[in-house]
Each structure stands twice: as structure tokens, then as C-alpha cells.
Short mmCIF file of C-alpha atoms in Angstrom, two decimals:
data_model
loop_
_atom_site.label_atom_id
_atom_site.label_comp_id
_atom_site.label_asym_id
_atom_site.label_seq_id
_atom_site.Cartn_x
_atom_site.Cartn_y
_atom_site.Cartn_z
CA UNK A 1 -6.39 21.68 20.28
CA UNK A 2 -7.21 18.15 19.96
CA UNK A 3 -5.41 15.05 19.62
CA UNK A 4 -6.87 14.55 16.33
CA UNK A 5 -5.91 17.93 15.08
CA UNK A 6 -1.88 17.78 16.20
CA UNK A 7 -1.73 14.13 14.47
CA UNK A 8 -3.08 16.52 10.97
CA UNK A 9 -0.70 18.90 11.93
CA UNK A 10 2.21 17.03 11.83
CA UNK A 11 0.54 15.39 8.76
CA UNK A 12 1.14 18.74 7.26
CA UNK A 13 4.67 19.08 8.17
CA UNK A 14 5.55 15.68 6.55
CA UNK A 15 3.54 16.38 3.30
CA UNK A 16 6.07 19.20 3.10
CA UNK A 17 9.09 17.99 3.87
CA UNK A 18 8.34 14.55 1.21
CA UNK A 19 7.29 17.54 -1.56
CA UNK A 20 10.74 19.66 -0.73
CA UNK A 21 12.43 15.86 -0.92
CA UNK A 22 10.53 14.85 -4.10
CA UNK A 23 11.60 18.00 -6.07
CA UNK A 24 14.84 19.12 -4.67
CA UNK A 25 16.72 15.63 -4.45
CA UNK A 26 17.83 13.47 -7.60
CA UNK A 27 18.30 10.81 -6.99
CA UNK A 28 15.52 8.40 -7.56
CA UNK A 29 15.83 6.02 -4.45
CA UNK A 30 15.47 9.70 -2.56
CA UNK A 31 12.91 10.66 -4.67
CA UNK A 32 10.83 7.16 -3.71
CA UNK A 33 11.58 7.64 0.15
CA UNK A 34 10.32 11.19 -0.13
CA UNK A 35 7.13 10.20 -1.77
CA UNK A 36 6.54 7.80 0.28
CA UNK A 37 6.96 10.48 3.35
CA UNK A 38 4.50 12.84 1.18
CA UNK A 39 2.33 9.96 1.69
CA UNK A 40 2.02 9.32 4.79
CA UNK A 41 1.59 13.16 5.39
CA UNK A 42 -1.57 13.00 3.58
CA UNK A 43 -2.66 9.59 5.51
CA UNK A 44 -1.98 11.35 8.62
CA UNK A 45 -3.81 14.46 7.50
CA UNK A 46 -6.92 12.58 6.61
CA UNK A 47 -6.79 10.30 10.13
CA UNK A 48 -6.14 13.26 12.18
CA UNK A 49 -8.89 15.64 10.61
CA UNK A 50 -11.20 12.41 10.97
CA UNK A 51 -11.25 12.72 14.48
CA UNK A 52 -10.17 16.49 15.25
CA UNK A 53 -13.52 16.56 17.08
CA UNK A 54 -12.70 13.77 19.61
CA UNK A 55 -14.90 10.45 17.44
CA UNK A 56 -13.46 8.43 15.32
CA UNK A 57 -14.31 8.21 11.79
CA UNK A 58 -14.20 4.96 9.98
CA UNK A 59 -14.51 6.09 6.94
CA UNK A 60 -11.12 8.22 6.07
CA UNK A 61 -9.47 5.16 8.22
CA UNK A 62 -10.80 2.65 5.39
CA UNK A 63 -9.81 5.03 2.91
CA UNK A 64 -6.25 5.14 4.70
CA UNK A 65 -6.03 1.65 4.82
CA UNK A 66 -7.13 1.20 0.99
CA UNK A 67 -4.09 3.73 0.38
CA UNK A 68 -1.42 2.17 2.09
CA UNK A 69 -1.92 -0.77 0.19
CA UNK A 70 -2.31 1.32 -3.41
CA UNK A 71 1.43 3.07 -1.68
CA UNK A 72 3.00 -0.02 -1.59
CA UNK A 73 2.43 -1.03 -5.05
CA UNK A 74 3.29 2.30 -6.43
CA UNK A 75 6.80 2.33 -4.80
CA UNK A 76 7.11 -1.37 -5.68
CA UNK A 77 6.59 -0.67 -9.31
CA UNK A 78 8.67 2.69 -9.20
CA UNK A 79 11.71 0.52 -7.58
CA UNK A 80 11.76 -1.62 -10.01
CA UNK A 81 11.47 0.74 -12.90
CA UNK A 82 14.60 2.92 -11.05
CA UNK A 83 16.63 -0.57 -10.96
CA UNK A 84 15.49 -0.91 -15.00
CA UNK A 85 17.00 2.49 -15.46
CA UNK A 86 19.94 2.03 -13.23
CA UNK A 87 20.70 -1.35 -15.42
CA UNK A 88 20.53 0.53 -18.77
CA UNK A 89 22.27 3.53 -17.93
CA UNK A 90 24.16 3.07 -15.14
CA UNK A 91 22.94 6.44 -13.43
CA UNK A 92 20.33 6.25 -10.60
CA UNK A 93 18.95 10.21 -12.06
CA UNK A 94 16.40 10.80 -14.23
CA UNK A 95 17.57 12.66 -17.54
CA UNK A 96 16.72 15.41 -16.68
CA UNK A 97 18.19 15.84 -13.72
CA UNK A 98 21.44 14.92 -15.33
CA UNK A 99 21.37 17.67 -17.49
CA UNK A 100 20.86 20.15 -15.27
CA UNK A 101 23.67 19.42 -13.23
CA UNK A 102 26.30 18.88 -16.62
CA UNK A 103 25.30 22.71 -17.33
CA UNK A 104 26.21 23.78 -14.31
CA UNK A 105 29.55 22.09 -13.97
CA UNK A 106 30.42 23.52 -17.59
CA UNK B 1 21.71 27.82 -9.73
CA UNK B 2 22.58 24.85 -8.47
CA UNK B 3 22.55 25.93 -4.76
CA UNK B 4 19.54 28.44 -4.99
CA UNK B 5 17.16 26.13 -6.81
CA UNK B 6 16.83 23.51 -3.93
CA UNK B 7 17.31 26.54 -1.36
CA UNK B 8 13.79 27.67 -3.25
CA UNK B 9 12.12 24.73 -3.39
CA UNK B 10 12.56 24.00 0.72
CA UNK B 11 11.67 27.52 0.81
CA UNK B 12 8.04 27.17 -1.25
CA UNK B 13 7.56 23.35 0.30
CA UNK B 14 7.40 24.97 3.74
CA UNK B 15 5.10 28.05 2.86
CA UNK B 16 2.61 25.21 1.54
CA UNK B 17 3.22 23.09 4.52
CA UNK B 18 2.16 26.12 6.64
CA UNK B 19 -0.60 27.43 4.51
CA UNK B 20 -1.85 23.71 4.58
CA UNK B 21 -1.71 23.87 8.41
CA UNK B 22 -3.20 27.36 8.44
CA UNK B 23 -6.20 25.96 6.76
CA UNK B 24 -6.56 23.04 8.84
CA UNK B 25 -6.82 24.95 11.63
CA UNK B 26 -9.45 26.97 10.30
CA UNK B 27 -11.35 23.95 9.06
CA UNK B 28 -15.10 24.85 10.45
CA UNK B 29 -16.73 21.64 12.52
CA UNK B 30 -17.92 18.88 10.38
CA UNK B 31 -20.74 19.80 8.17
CA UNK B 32 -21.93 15.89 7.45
CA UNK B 33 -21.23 13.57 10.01
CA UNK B 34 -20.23 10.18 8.54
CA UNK B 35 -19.62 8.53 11.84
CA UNK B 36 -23.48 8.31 12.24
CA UNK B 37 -24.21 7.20 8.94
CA UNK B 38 -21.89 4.58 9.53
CA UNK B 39 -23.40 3.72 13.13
CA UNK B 40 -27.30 3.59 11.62
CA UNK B 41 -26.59 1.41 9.37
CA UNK B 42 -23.72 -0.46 10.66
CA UNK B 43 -26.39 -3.25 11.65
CA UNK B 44 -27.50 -4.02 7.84
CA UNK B 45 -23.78 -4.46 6.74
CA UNK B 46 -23.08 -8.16 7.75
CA UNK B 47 -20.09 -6.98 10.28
CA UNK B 48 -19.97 -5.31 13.45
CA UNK B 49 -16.44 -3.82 12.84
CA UNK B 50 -17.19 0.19 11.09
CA UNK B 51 -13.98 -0.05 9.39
CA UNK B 52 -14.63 -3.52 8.04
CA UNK B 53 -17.99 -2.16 7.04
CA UNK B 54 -17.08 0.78 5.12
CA UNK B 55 -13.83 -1.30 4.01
CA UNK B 56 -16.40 -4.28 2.13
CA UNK B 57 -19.67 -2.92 2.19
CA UNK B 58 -20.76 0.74 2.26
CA UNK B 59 -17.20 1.57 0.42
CA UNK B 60 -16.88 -1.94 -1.70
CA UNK B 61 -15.45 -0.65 -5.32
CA UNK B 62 -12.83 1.42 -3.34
CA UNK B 63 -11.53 -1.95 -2.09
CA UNK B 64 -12.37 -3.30 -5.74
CA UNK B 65 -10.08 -0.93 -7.26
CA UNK B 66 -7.51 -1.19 -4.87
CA UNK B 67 -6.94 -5.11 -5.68
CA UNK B 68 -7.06 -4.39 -9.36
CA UNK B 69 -4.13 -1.76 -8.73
CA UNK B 70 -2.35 -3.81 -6.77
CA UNK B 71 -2.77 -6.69 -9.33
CA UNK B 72 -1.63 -3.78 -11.94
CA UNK B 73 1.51 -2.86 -10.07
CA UNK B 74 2.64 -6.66 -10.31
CA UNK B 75 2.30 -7.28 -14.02
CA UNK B 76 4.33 -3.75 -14.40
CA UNK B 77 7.25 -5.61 -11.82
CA UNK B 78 6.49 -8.96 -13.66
CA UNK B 79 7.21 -6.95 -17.05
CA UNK B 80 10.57 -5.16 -15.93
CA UNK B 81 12.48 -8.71 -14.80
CA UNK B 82 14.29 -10.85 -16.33
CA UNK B 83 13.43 -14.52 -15.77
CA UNK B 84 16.51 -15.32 -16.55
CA UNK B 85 18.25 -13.18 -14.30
CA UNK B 86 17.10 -14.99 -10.97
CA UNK B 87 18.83 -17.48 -8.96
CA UNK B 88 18.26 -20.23 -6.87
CA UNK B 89 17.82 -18.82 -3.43
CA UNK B 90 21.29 -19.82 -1.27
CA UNK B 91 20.57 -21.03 1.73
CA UNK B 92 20.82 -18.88 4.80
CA UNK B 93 22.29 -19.17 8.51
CA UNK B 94 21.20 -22.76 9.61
CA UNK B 95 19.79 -20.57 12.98
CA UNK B 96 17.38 -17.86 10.37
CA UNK B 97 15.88 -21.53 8.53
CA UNK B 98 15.24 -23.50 11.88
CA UNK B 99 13.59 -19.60 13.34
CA UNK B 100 11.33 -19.32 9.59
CA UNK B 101 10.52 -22.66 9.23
CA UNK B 102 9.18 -22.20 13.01
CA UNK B 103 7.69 -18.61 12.07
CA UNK B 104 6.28 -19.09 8.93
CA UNK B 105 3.13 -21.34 10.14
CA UNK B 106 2.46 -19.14 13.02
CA UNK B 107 2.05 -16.33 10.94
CA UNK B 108 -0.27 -18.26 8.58
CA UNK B 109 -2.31 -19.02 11.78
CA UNK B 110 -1.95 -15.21 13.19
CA UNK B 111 -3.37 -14.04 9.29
CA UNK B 112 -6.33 -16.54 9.35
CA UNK B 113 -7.14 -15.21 12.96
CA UNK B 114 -6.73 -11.41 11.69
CA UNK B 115 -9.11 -12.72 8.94
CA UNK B 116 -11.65 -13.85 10.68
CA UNK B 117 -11.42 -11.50 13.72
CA UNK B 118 -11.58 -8.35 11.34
CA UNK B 119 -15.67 -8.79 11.41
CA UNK B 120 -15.96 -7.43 15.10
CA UNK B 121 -12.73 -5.71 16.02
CA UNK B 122 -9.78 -3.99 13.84
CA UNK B 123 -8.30 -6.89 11.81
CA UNK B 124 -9.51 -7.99 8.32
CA UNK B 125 -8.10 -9.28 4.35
CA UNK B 126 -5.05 -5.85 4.17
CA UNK B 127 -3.51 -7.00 7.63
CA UNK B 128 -3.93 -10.89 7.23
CA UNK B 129 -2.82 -10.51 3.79
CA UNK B 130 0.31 -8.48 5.05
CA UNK B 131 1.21 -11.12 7.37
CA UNK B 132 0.87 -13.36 4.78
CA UNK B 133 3.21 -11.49 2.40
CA UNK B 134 5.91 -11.07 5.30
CA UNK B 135 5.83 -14.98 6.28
CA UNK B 136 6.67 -15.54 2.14
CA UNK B 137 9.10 -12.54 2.39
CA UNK B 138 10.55 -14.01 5.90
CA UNK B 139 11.11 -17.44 3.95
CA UNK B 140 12.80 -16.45 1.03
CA UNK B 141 15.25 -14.46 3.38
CA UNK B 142 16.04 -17.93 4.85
CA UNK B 143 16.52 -19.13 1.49
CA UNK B 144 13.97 -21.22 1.69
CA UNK B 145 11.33 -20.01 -1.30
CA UNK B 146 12.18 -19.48 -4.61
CA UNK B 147 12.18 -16.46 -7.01
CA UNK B 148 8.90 -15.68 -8.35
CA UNK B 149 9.92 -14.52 -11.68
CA UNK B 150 7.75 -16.45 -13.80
CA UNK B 151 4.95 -17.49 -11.75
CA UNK B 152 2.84 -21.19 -12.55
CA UNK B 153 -0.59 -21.25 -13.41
CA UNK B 154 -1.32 -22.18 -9.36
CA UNK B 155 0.58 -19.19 -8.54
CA UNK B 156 -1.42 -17.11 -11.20
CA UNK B 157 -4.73 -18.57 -10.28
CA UNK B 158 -4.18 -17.26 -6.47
CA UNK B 159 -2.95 -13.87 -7.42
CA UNK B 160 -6.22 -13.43 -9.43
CA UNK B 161 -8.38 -15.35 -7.09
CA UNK B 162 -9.24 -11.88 -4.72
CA UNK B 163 -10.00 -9.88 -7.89
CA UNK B 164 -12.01 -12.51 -9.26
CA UNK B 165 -13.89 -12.96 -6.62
CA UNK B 166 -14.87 -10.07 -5.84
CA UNK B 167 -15.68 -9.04 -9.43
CA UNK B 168 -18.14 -12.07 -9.31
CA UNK B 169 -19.60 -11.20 -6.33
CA UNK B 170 -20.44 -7.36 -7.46
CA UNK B 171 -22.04 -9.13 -10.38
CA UNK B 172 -24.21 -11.67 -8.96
CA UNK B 173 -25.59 -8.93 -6.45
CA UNK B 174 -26.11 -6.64 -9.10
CA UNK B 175 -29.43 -7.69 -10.34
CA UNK B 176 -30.24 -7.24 -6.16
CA UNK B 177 -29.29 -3.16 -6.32
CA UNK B 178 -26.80 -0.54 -6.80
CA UNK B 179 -23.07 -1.91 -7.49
CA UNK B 180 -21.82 -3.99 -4.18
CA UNK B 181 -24.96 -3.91 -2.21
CA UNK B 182 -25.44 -7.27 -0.54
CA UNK B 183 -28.60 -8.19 0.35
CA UNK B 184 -27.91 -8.28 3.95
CA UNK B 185 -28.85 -11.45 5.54
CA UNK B 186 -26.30 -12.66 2.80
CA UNK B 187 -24.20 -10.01 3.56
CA UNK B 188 -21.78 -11.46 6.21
CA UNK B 189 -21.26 -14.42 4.29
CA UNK B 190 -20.08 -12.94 1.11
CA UNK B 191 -18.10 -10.19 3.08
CA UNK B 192 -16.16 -13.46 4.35
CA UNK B 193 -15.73 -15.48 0.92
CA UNK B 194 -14.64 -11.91 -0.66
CA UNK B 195 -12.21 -11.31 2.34
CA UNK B 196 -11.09 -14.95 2.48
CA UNK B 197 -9.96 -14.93 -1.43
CA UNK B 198 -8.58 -11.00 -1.01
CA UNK B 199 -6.72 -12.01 1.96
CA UNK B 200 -4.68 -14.87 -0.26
CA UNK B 201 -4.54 -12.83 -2.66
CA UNK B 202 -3.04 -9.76 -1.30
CA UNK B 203 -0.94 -11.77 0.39
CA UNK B 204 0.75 -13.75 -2.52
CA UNK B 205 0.89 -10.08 -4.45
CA UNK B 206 2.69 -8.75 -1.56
CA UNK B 207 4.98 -11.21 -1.66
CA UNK B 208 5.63 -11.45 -5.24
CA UNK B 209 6.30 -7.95 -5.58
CA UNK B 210 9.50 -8.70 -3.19
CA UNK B 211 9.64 -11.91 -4.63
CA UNK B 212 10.14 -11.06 -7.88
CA UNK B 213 12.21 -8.39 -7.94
CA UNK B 214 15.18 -9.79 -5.35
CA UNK B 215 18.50 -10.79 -6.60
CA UNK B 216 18.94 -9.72 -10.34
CA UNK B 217 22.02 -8.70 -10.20
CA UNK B 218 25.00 -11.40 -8.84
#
């Protein structure tokens, strides 16, 4: 097994630990960490499989790098819409979420 | 229900993260080999870094799109505060202003050399702009920037520089080819101007995006 291919590997494991995150927790700040984790998973993924035979690719690590930068405005933009939401309601949940868990404590 | 569902949904997340692993691992060797593409043509780019290459030349409108999106993301922050809502920045520990007022030109220096050195080895606009972004970031911790709520027309003019640009570029080289091919003994040249106005740019959207979303609240 090559270098390459343990770096997609663990790629793999932290795409599925941000998906788990992104459904399973509420709130939102969690739900931004865990996407960005489910991120970098896929970065990894397409690094590592780049160069699972030993050479390095450039052209996944461009893509990567092109990415990150797209990543960073995404969470930017989905902090500040979770601080919009936490001004106007006061909860840090999305609705729905919120509903679920007022049916089960009834 | 409220303790099985998330008990479920580790459950499924892990039988995809194996199944995803299982497939990598089965992954037959590489059917086209990019690398060499890359390599044969590397010499026509303008650059001699294959990153940098694929990054401004062979690759262009990903890079393109990526500024636009990034320019995107800001209006949506720009949208969601309220100008009214920011404060002055209060000054910081005497000790944090003497360290970013010593800081903050270095790292101008250290993203002009990332610039320029991104051409032959790993380096180029996303890093020098990052720097760039964290010397802004490092100065309004310090207290010594303002908020960027409402940004003036200089301000506006740099964030849109990279885009611009670069937009103007792809057009003027259209008439030459296909979208973003630069003829190449202009090639290195443009690859610079784009990379020199993506570079500020980037790096003033970067730090607006912090910028201009700190301290709504008291």
C-alpha cells in the first residue's frame, strides 16, 4: 500500500465521520465544523488517489487548492447566515431540527 | 427516536465510509495519465511550476470561477450585516499593536515573494493572497483596522480588481483560441498581471469576510 493510498484512506474515514456529524448533530456551528471535516475528506481523497501510484499529480492538487478557497467562502457565508438566524430567533437549530426534538419531549 | 436516529445515521455514515474505502482500494491503475500531459506541455505554459500551470493556464476558468465564488460569498456576508451594528475597533494589548504593526509588513513582503516565487516552485496568488488576508485579520485583532461593513469605492475597486482582470484577460485572448489560451510567449506575462491582481484580491476578500462579520453584537 502506498503512501498515496493511506492519505485516501483516511480521506475516507473523515468524509464519514463530517457526513455522520452533518446529519446527526443540530446544531448549526456543529453542522459547519462537520462540513468542513467532510471536506477535507474529499480533498484528501482526491490528493491521495493522485499519487497512489508513487507521482504526483498536479492536477487534483490545483483542483484542491481551487477548493479550499471555494470552502472557505462557503463556511464564511454559512456563519454568517447561522449568526442571522441566531439574531432573529434566538436558537442556533434549524426549524426543523427544533421540531423534532419538541415531539419527542411531548 | 431520539436516541436511535443518530445511533442510525453513525451507523449508515460508516458503512459508506467503508464501502468508499473498499472501492478505493479496488481502484484499477490510472487509465489516462495527466502527470504527462502536464509535463509535455508544461514548457508552452509561461511557468515552470505544474501546479501553477494547471492552476492559470491549462485549468484557467476553474480559477475563474473560483474568484467569482469567492467574490459571491462576500456580497452574501456584505448582505447579512448591519452597518450599523459595527464598532470602532478598541485598541488591543499595547505588546499585540507594537508585534502587528511589526508583522503586518513582513507578511506583505512574505505574500509578494509567494507571488512571485509561485512561477517555479509551490507558491502563487491562493497562498500570497492568504497571507495577505491574515496580516489584515492579524491587524484588526490589534485593533488597529477598522470594520469593513460598508466598504469605499477603493476598497470595492480592489475586491473586483482579480475578477476583472482576469475576465479581461480571457477576453482579449479569445480572438487568439479556445477560452484562456495564452499565446505563449505572452503567456508568462499575463499569468503574472492575472496572479498579481488575484493575489490582492483574494487577499482583501479574505479579509473582509472576517472583517466584516466581527463584532455585531456588544
Amino acid at each position: 500500500m502506498s503512501v498515496g493510498l493511506l492519505y485516501a484512506l483516511a480521506g475516507a474515514a473523515l468524509f464519514a465521520i463530517g457526513l455522520a456529524g452533518l446529519l446527526a448533530l443540530p446544531h448549526l456551528l456543529r453542522k459547519i465544523l462537520a462540513f468542513n471535516i467532510l471536506g477535507s475528506g474529499a480533498f484528501l481523497i482526491l490528493v491521495g488517489l493522485g499519487q497512489r501510484d508513487g507521482s504526483v499529480d498536479p492536477v487534483p492538487q490545483a483542483m484542491v487548492l481551487t477548493g479550499i478557497v471555494v470552502a472557505i467562502a462557503a463556511t464564511a457565508l454559512a456563519l454568517a447566515l447561522a449568526r442571522q438566524l441566531l439574531e432573529r430567533t434566538g436558537r442556533m437549530q434549524l426549524p426543523e431540527d427544533r421540531a423534532d426534538a419538541e415531539t419527542d419531549d411531548a | 427516536m431520539r436516541r436511535v436516529l443518530p445511533v442510525a445515521i453513525v451507523a449508515l455514515a460508516a458503512l459508506f465510509g467503508v464501502a468508499l474505502a473498499a472501492a478505493m482500494l479496488e481502484l484499477p491503475p490510472h487509465a489516462v495519465r495527466l502527470p504527462d500531459d502536464v509535463a509535455a506541455n508544461i514548457a508552452a505554459s509561461g511557468v515552470a511550476h505544474p501546479i501553477t500551470a494547471v492552476l492559470l493556464n491549462f485549468r484557467g476558468y476553474d480559477t475563474l470561477l473560483e474568484i467569482a465564488v469567492l467574490l459571491l460569498a462576500l456580497f452574501g456576508v456584505l448582505a447579512l450585516v448591519k452597518p450599523h451594528a459595527a464598532r470602532a475597533a478598541h485598541p488591543a494589548h499595547p505588546l499585540l499593536q507594537t508585534l502587528a504593526r511589526l508583522l503586518a509588513p513582513l507578511m506583505v513582503l512574505v505574500a509578494g515573494y509567494l507571488l512571485w516565487v509561485g512561477a517555479i516552485a509551490p507558491g502563487g496568488a491562493f497562498q500570497a493572497g492568504a497571507v495577505l488576508a491574515a496580516a489584515g485579520v492579524l491587524l484588526r485583532l490589534a485593533g488597529l483596522l477598522p470594520a469593513w461593513v460598508a466598504p469605499t469605492l477603493l476598497l470595492r475597486v480592489g475586491l473586483a480588481l482579480g475578477l476583472l482582470v482576469f475576465v479581461a484577460v480571457a477576453a482579449a485572448v479569445l480572438g487568439h483560441a479556445t477560452l484562456l489560451t495564452y499565446p505563449p510567449a505572452l503567456a508568462g506575462g499575463l499569468i503574472l498581471m492575472v496572479e498579481a491582481a488575484l493575489t490582492l484580491s483574494i487577499g482583501l476578500t479574505l479579509a473582509a469576510l472576517y472583517l466584516a462579520s466581527t463584532e455585531v453584537r456588544p
